[in-house]
């Protein structure tokens, strides 16, 4: 797919009110408006400050371990026999996923704003671990809200957060997953807004979060673009990333949006299949609405109640999606597709066996789609997949799905 | 003049402070709501605030969250809330009633469709917690068309510069959130509330009601002298839910709530008279 895009268009979003076309905005209770306005103005000031940028770059280099490699998955590509698949190795970051790029950035903001306490929501636990990690390093008090259901299926990450000194708060309201954790984090923030910084883990939420999380994650795409040019002598033909809230995908896609020849695929969680209704794919099968401070595509019923989502991967189990993805879908720049639980699990095994890299189940959704895509491409074409996280946290789930008792 | 404005004018003339009880529609089932609303009016409510259940009630504390969950489990949806209001209106054409809820069910129905249906059912006002004035243009166009009031929250954190923006979009009354937190939390700082009310009144002639953190006759009485109205929510929802959990019949559970409302009513009246 090639799209004729006005290069300036990409730089116009979000507008001053945080809108990406019809999406985004700031749909929150009045109590939080002042805090969001303050965050917006501090962020705009600091992001233009070379000293802040230097501090961030140093952390990314020496604490996170950036740049992460761009790795050609030769055996996998050979086995499929089509386009060449490259992994952007975000799994090699400190804490094992792309999440830390953002938490390092937001924690620096918290430090500059003099907030001694940080809170975070988490689904699979990767963002919770990344937040607890950076809080430990900066000596900040950290509370992580996690759906009670996710606490059960991600016990390793729960223990990790506790080791790091964070308090993990199981959330028992609603569907007891990521969306409810986000509700509870918002409730905590509204109560403790004076001394607390809310580190949102994805490109959703009220303005300015979708913008600032995107900006912090764009390091992925900037590096990948330069690496691909250096290693293959050309830009990639396609980019593939999984989409829950959408932070790893926007981080990879955004620096390529003006490259007309680069097609992009955001892969949502198809759960038990789109036809079953039991999935977490709002862009593929949802409708626009308002949740968690922004207007975006949602999984909802005919009364506007948010639907429960289903996915093998806790990190994709979210009924909304970042507003910039909603916009990119509507303007036709990014293709959004879905991969079901079974396909993701198969890809988890295939990549583990052929490349010796165990991907997170979230990431396995992107890999499953990249395999299909590669099969339809020529060997002189290149696909970059965001290998957004490592799969150690998921091995109990995988064993369970495979019917193996450990 | 809207029913809400008219009621506040009558109260001001009589030197009374409004009592505004909040309950969630359909909690725990649709049959409970209309009798409860009539009972609240009989016990001294001046304006009724009816919660519209939502799957993700971000600004609510645990008591009202659970009420939303019970209501949804009992099958209540925005359309059936409007039917409950219509049923209430058959026997009470006078008491102003506003809906309080979240943006998505209203947006999903369509703001134009909602405005017509709500006005037709006898709703007088709408308070959407998560639609600040910056996002309200689409909603207000439709509400104004059917002469429905839009009630806005003002918080302790609201900067001076926003007060004009909010009061320009608001009608009916202003709802001052007495504390930083969710519904049903914390304790009231009366001096702080008075300071903020004075600040708000510098920007608007609309009546100002105070809510969040008012749980009994004493806390209601404490703000009754400075506020034009007192909103009580979590305390009533909790009282009702506990009574039902004890196994009381619906009528008996309602009587518990009525007793609490009557107590708060006399607390308010005594404070205003003093």
PDB file of C-alpha atoms in Angstrom, chain B residues 35-204:
ATOM      1  CA  UNK B  35     -40.625   4.025  44.761  1.00  0.00           C
ATOM      2  CA  UNK B  36     -37.262   5.114  46.182  1.00  0.00           C
ATOM      3  CA  UNK B  37     -37.376   8.436  44.295  1.00  0.00           C
ATOM      4  CA  UNK B  38     -40.884   9.162  45.584  1.00  0.00           C
ATOM      5  CA  UNK B  39     -39.785   8.264  49.107  1.00  0.00           C
ATOM      6  CA  UNK B  40     -36.800  10.632  48.856  1.00  0.00           C
ATOM      7  CA  UNK B  41     -39.101  13.475  47.841  1.00  0.00           C
ATOM      8  CA  UNK B  42     -41.483  12.678  50.707  1.00  0.00           C
ATOM      9  CA  UNK B  43     -38.519  12.738  53.112  1.00  0.00           C
ATOM     10  CA  UNK B  44     -37.538  16.242  52.044  1.00  0.00           C
ATOM     11  CA  UNK B  45     -35.507  16.048  48.835  1.00  0.00           C
ATOM     12  CA  UNK B  46     -35.684  19.205  46.720  1.00  0.00           C
ATOM     13  CA  UNK B  47     -33.818  18.032  43.616  1.00  0.00           C
ATOM     14  CA  UNK B  48     -33.138  14.424  42.608  1.00  0.00           C
ATOM     15  CA  UNK B  49     -29.879  13.209  41.144  1.00  0.00           C
ATOM     16  CA  UNK B  50     -30.159   9.855  39.428  1.00  0.00           C
ATOM     17  CA  UNK B  51     -26.982   7.963  38.560  1.00  0.00           C
ATOM     18  CA  UNK B  52     -26.795   6.298  35.145  1.00  0.00           C
ATOM     19  CA  UNK B  53     -24.879   3.032  35.504  1.00  0.00           C
ATOM     20  CA  UNK B  54     -21.602   2.665  33.597  1.00  0.00           C
ATOM     21  CA  UNK B  55     -19.167  -0.222  33.339  1.00  0.00           C
ATOM     22  CA  UNK B  56     -16.193   2.037  34.158  1.00  0.00           C
ATOM     23  CA  UNK B  57     -17.251   4.640  36.719  1.00  0.00           C
ATOM     24  CA  UNK B  58     -13.826   6.265  37.088  1.00  0.00           C
ATOM     25  CA  UNK B  59     -14.761   8.956  39.597  1.00  0.00           C
ATOM     26  CA  UNK B  60     -16.678   6.770  42.014  1.00  0.00           C
ATOM     27  CA  UNK B  61     -15.538   5.297  45.293  1.00  0.00           C
ATOM     28  CA  UNK B  62     -16.222   1.629  46.104  1.00  0.00           C
ATOM     29  CA  UNK B  63     -19.791   2.163  47.418  1.00  0.00           C
ATOM     30  CA  UNK B  64     -21.109   3.724  44.227  1.00  0.00           C
ATOM     31  CA  UNK B  65     -18.960   1.495  42.000  1.00  0.00           C
ATOM     32  CA  UNK B  66     -20.744  -1.512  43.455  1.00  0.00           C
ATOM     33  CA  UNK B  67     -24.116   0.184  42.918  1.00  0.00           C
ATOM     34  CA  UNK B  68     -23.237   0.637  39.226  1.00  0.00           C
ATOM     35  CA  UNK B  69     -22.267  -3.037  39.009  1.00  0.00           C
ATOM     36  CA  UNK B  70     -25.527  -4.171  40.680  1.00  0.00           C
ATOM     37  CA  UNK B  71     -27.571  -1.962  38.399  1.00  0.00           C
ATOM     38  CA  UNK B  72     -25.900  -3.274  35.234  1.00  0.00           C
ATOM     39  CA  UNK B  73     -26.236  -6.844  36.477  1.00  0.00           C
ATOM     40  CA  UNK B  74     -29.951  -6.148  36.953  1.00  0.00           C
ATOM     41  CA  UNK B  75     -30.200  -5.153  33.301  1.00  0.00           C
ATOM     42  CA  UNK B  76     -30.515  -1.368  33.662  1.00  0.00           C
ATOM     43  CA  UNK B  77     -29.244   0.660  30.694  1.00  0.00           C
ATOM     44  CA  UNK B  78     -29.521   4.326  29.701  1.00  0.00           C
ATOM     45  CA  UNK B  79     -32.770   3.754  27.788  1.00  0.00           C
ATOM     46  CA  UNK B  80     -34.370   1.980  30.731  1.00  0.00           C
ATOM     47  CA  UNK B  81     -33.208   4.797  33.047  1.00  0.00           C
ATOM     48  CA  UNK B  82     -35.213   7.199  30.879  1.00  0.00           C
ATOM     49  CA  UNK B  83     -38.224   4.900  31.211  1.00  0.00           C
ATOM     50  CA  UNK B  84     -37.838   4.976  35.004  1.00  0.00           C
ATOM     51  CA  UNK B  85     -37.836   8.776  34.890  1.00  0.00           C
ATOM     52  CA  UNK B  86     -40.967   8.752  32.739  1.00  0.00           C
ATOM     53  CA  UNK B  87     -42.661   6.492  35.285  1.00  0.00           C
ATOM     54  CA  UNK B  88     -41.589   8.771  38.159  1.00  0.00           C
ATOM     55  CA  UNK B  89     -42.914  11.834  36.311  1.00  0.00           C
ATOM     56  CA  UNK B  90     -46.415  10.365  36.084  1.00  0.00           C
ATOM     57  CA  UNK B  91     -46.859  10.962  39.822  1.00  0.00           C
ATOM     58  CA  UNK B  92     -44.434  13.829  40.355  1.00  0.00           C
ATOM     59  CA  UNK B  93     -44.449  16.582  37.757  1.00  0.00           C
ATOM     60  CA  UNK B  94     -42.761  19.068  40.099  1.00  0.00           C
ATOM     61  CA  UNK B  95     -39.482  17.753  41.523  1.00  0.00           C
ATOM     62  CA  UNK B  96     -36.479  18.583  39.335  1.00  0.00           C
ATOM     63  CA  UNK B  97     -34.443  15.544  38.332  1.00  0.00           C
ATOM     64  CA  UNK B  98     -31.011  15.359  36.753  1.00  0.00           C
ATOM     65  CA  UNK B  99     -29.008  12.438  35.447  1.00  0.00           C
ATOM     66  CA  UNK B 100     -25.406  11.996  36.541  1.00  0.00           C
ATOM     67  CA  UNK B 101     -23.154   9.689  34.617  1.00  0.00           C
ATOM     68  CA  UNK B 102     -20.342   9.232  32.144  1.00  0.00           C
ATOM     69  CA  UNK B 103     -19.929  10.333  28.558  1.00  0.00           C
ATOM     70  CA  UNK B 104     -19.924   7.044  26.698  1.00  0.00           C
ATOM     71  CA  UNK B 105     -23.503   5.765  27.072  1.00  0.00           C
ATOM     72  CA  UNK B 106     -24.826   9.226  26.126  1.00  0.00           C
ATOM     73  CA  UNK B 107     -22.372   9.597  23.226  1.00  0.00           C
ATOM     74  CA  UNK B 108     -23.216   6.100  22.017  1.00  0.00           C
ATOM     75  CA  UNK B 109     -26.937   6.865  21.997  1.00  0.00           C
ATOM     76  CA  UNK B 110     -26.155  10.104  20.155  1.00  0.00           C
ATOM     77  CA  UNK B 111     -26.358  13.475  21.873  1.00  0.00           C
ATOM     78  CA  UNK B 112     -29.320  14.528  19.710  1.00  0.00           C
ATOM     79  CA  UNK B 113     -31.261  11.321  20.318  1.00  0.00           C
ATOM     80  CA  UNK B 114     -30.484  11.495  24.026  1.00  0.00           C
ATOM     81  CA  UNK B 115     -31.588  15.114  24.348  1.00  0.00           C
ATOM     82  CA  UNK B 116     -34.954  14.417  22.749  1.00  0.00           C
ATOM     83  CA  UNK B 117     -35.576  11.188  24.638  1.00  0.00           C
ATOM     84  CA  UNK B 118     -34.477  12.599  27.999  1.00  0.00           C
ATOM     85  CA  UNK B 119     -36.536  15.776  27.633  1.00  0.00           C
ATOM     86  CA  UNK B 120     -39.517  13.698  26.617  1.00  0.00           C
ATOM     87  CA  UNK B 121     -39.108  11.461  29.669  1.00  0.00           C
ATOM     88  CA  UNK B 122     -38.996  14.465  32.006  1.00  0.00           C
ATOM     89  CA  UNK B 123     -35.267  14.819  32.720  1.00  0.00           C
ATOM     90  CA  UNK B 124     -34.287  18.393  33.659  1.00  0.00           C
ATOM     91  CA  UNK B 125     -30.510  18.284  33.648  1.00  0.00           C
ATOM     92  CA  UNK B 126     -27.401  16.273  32.820  1.00  0.00           C
ATOM     93  CA  UNK B 127     -24.101  16.013  34.666  1.00  0.00           C
ATOM     94  CA  UNK B 128     -21.419  14.050  32.803  1.00  0.00           C
ATOM     95  CA  UNK B 129     -18.415  13.625  35.041  1.00  0.00           C
ATOM     96  CA  UNK B 130     -15.944  13.187  32.191  1.00  0.00           C
ATOM     97  CA  UNK B 131     -17.031  15.933  29.810  1.00  0.00           C
ATOM     98  CA  UNK B 132     -15.186  19.125  30.799  1.00  0.00           C
ATOM     99  CA  UNK B 133     -16.141  22.458  29.175  1.00  0.00           C
ATOM    100  CA  UNK B 134     -13.428  22.045  26.513  1.00  0.00           C
ATOM    101  CA  UNK B 135     -15.250  18.980  25.162  1.00  0.00           C
ATOM    102  CA  UNK B 136     -18.825  20.075  25.747  1.00  0.00           C
ATOM    103  CA  UNK B 137     -19.771  21.952  22.551  1.00  0.00           C
ATOM    104  CA  UNK B 138     -21.477  18.992  20.862  1.00  0.00           C
ATOM    105  CA  UNK B 139     -23.438  18.078  23.989  1.00  0.00           C
ATOM    106  CA  UNK B 140     -24.516  21.574  24.884  1.00  0.00           C
ATOM    107  CA  UNK B 141     -25.827  22.331  21.424  1.00  0.00           C
ATOM    108  CA  UNK B 142     -28.313  19.488  21.845  1.00  0.00           C
ATOM    109  CA  UNK B 143     -29.158  20.153  25.501  1.00  0.00           C
ATOM    110  CA  UNK B 144     -29.866  23.811  24.786  1.00  0.00           C
ATOM    111  CA  UNK B 145     -32.158  22.811  21.939  1.00  0.00           C
ATOM    112  CA  UNK B 146     -34.434  21.019  24.425  1.00  0.00           C
ATOM    113  CA  UNK B 147     -33.829  23.529  27.268  1.00  0.00           C
ATOM    114  CA  UNK B 148     -32.066  20.953  29.433  1.00  0.00           C
ATOM    115  CA  UNK B 149     -29.576  22.167  32.026  1.00  0.00           C
ATOM    116  CA  UNK B 150     -25.940  21.078  31.969  1.00  0.00           C
ATOM    117  CA  UNK B 151     -24.513  20.841  35.461  1.00  0.00           C
ATOM    118  CA  UNK B 152     -20.736  21.135  35.775  1.00  0.00           C
ATOM    119  CA  UNK B 153     -18.335  20.123  38.488  1.00  0.00           C
ATOM    120  CA  UNK B 154     -15.891  22.594  39.963  1.00  0.00           C
ATOM    121  CA  UNK B 155     -13.072  21.135  42.061  1.00  0.00           C
ATOM    122  CA  UNK B 156     -10.726  22.495  44.706  1.00  0.00           C
ATOM    123  CA  UNK B 157      -8.025  22.205  42.033  1.00  0.00           C
ATOM    124  CA  UNK B 158      -9.908  24.298  39.462  1.00  0.00           C
ATOM    125  CA  UNK B 159      -7.766  27.369  38.753  1.00  0.00           C
ATOM    126  CA  UNK B 160      -9.310  30.830  38.781  1.00  0.00           C
ATOM    127  CA  UNK B 161      -8.792  31.115  35.019  1.00  0.00           C
ATOM    128  CA  UNK B 162     -11.166  28.207  34.305  1.00  0.00           C
ATOM    129  CA  UNK B 163     -14.079  29.448  36.391  1.00  0.00           C
ATOM    130  CA  UNK B 164     -15.421  31.712  33.633  1.00  0.00           C
ATOM    131  CA  UNK B 165     -15.050  28.949  31.053  1.00  0.00           C
ATOM    132  CA  UNK B 166     -17.054  26.542  33.211  1.00  0.00           C
ATOM    133  CA  UNK B 167     -19.733  28.944  34.407  1.00  0.00           C
ATOM    134  CA  UNK B 168     -20.298  30.135  30.820  1.00  0.00           C
ATOM    135  CA  UNK B 169     -21.275  26.599  29.771  1.00  0.00           C
ATOM    136  CA  UNK B 170     -23.167  25.722  32.960  1.00  0.00           C
ATOM    137  CA  UNK B 171     -26.825  26.144  33.795  1.00  0.00           C
ATOM    138  CA  UNK B 172     -29.173  24.974  36.557  1.00  0.00           C
ATOM    139  CA  UNK B 173     -26.573  24.921  39.306  1.00  0.00           C
ATOM    140  CA  UNK B 174     -22.872  24.404  39.910  1.00  0.00           C
ATOM    141  CA  UNK B 175     -21.751  21.229  41.688  1.00  0.00           C
ATOM    142  CA  UNK B 176     -18.739  21.956  43.880  1.00  0.00           C
ATOM    143  CA  UNK B 177     -16.681  18.838  44.613  1.00  0.00           C
ATOM    144  CA  UNK B 178     -15.674  19.377  48.215  1.00  0.00           C
ATOM    145  CA  UNK B 179     -12.511  17.302  48.174  1.00  0.00           C
ATOM    146  CA  UNK B 180      -9.785  15.808  46.036  1.00  0.00           C
ATOM    147  CA  UNK B 181     -10.905  12.242  45.644  1.00  0.00           C
ATOM    148  CA  UNK B 182     -13.645   9.903  44.573  1.00  0.00           C
ATOM    149  CA  UNK B 183     -17.252   9.891  45.752  1.00  0.00           C
ATOM    150  CA  UNK B 184     -17.743   8.877  49.367  1.00  0.00           C
ATOM    151  CA  UNK B 185     -14.174   9.673  50.421  1.00  0.00           C
ATOM    152  CA  UNK B 186     -12.567  11.634  53.180  1.00  0.00           C
ATOM    153  CA  UNK B 187     -13.695  14.375  55.464  1.00  0.00           C
ATOM    154  CA  UNK B 188     -14.961  17.807  54.792  1.00  0.00           C
ATOM    155  CA  UNK B 189     -12.911  20.947  55.438  1.00  0.00           C
ATOM    156  CA  UNK B 190     -15.727  23.435  55.968  1.00  0.00           C
ATOM    157  CA  UNK B 191     -13.591  26.586  55.997  1.00  0.00           C
ATOM    158  CA  UNK B 192     -11.967  25.508  52.756  1.00  0.00           C
ATOM    159  CA  UNK B 193     -15.361  24.866  51.170  1.00  0.00           C
ATOM    160  CA  UNK B 194     -16.577  28.345  52.179  1.00  0.00           C
ATOM    161  CA  UNK B 195     -13.510  29.960  50.626  1.00  0.00           C
ATOM    162  CA  UNK B 196     -14.068  28.134  47.348  1.00  0.00           C
ATOM    163  CA  UNK B 197     -17.786  28.931  47.260  1.00  0.00           C
ATOM    164  CA  UNK B 198     -17.003  32.625  47.636  1.00  0.00           C
ATOM    165  CA  UNK B 199     -14.509  32.324  44.781  1.00  0.00           C
ATOM    166  CA  UNK B 200     -17.104  30.598  42.543  1.00  0.00           C
ATOM    167  CA  UNK B 201     -19.779  33.154  43.372  1.00  0.00           C
ATOM    168  CA  UNK B 202     -17.472  35.863  42.093  1.00  0.00           C
ATOM    169  CA  UNK B 203     -17.996  34.341  38.639  1.00  0.00           C
ATOM    170  CA  UNK B 204     -21.618  33.246  38.527  1.00  0.00           C
TER     171      UNK B 204
END
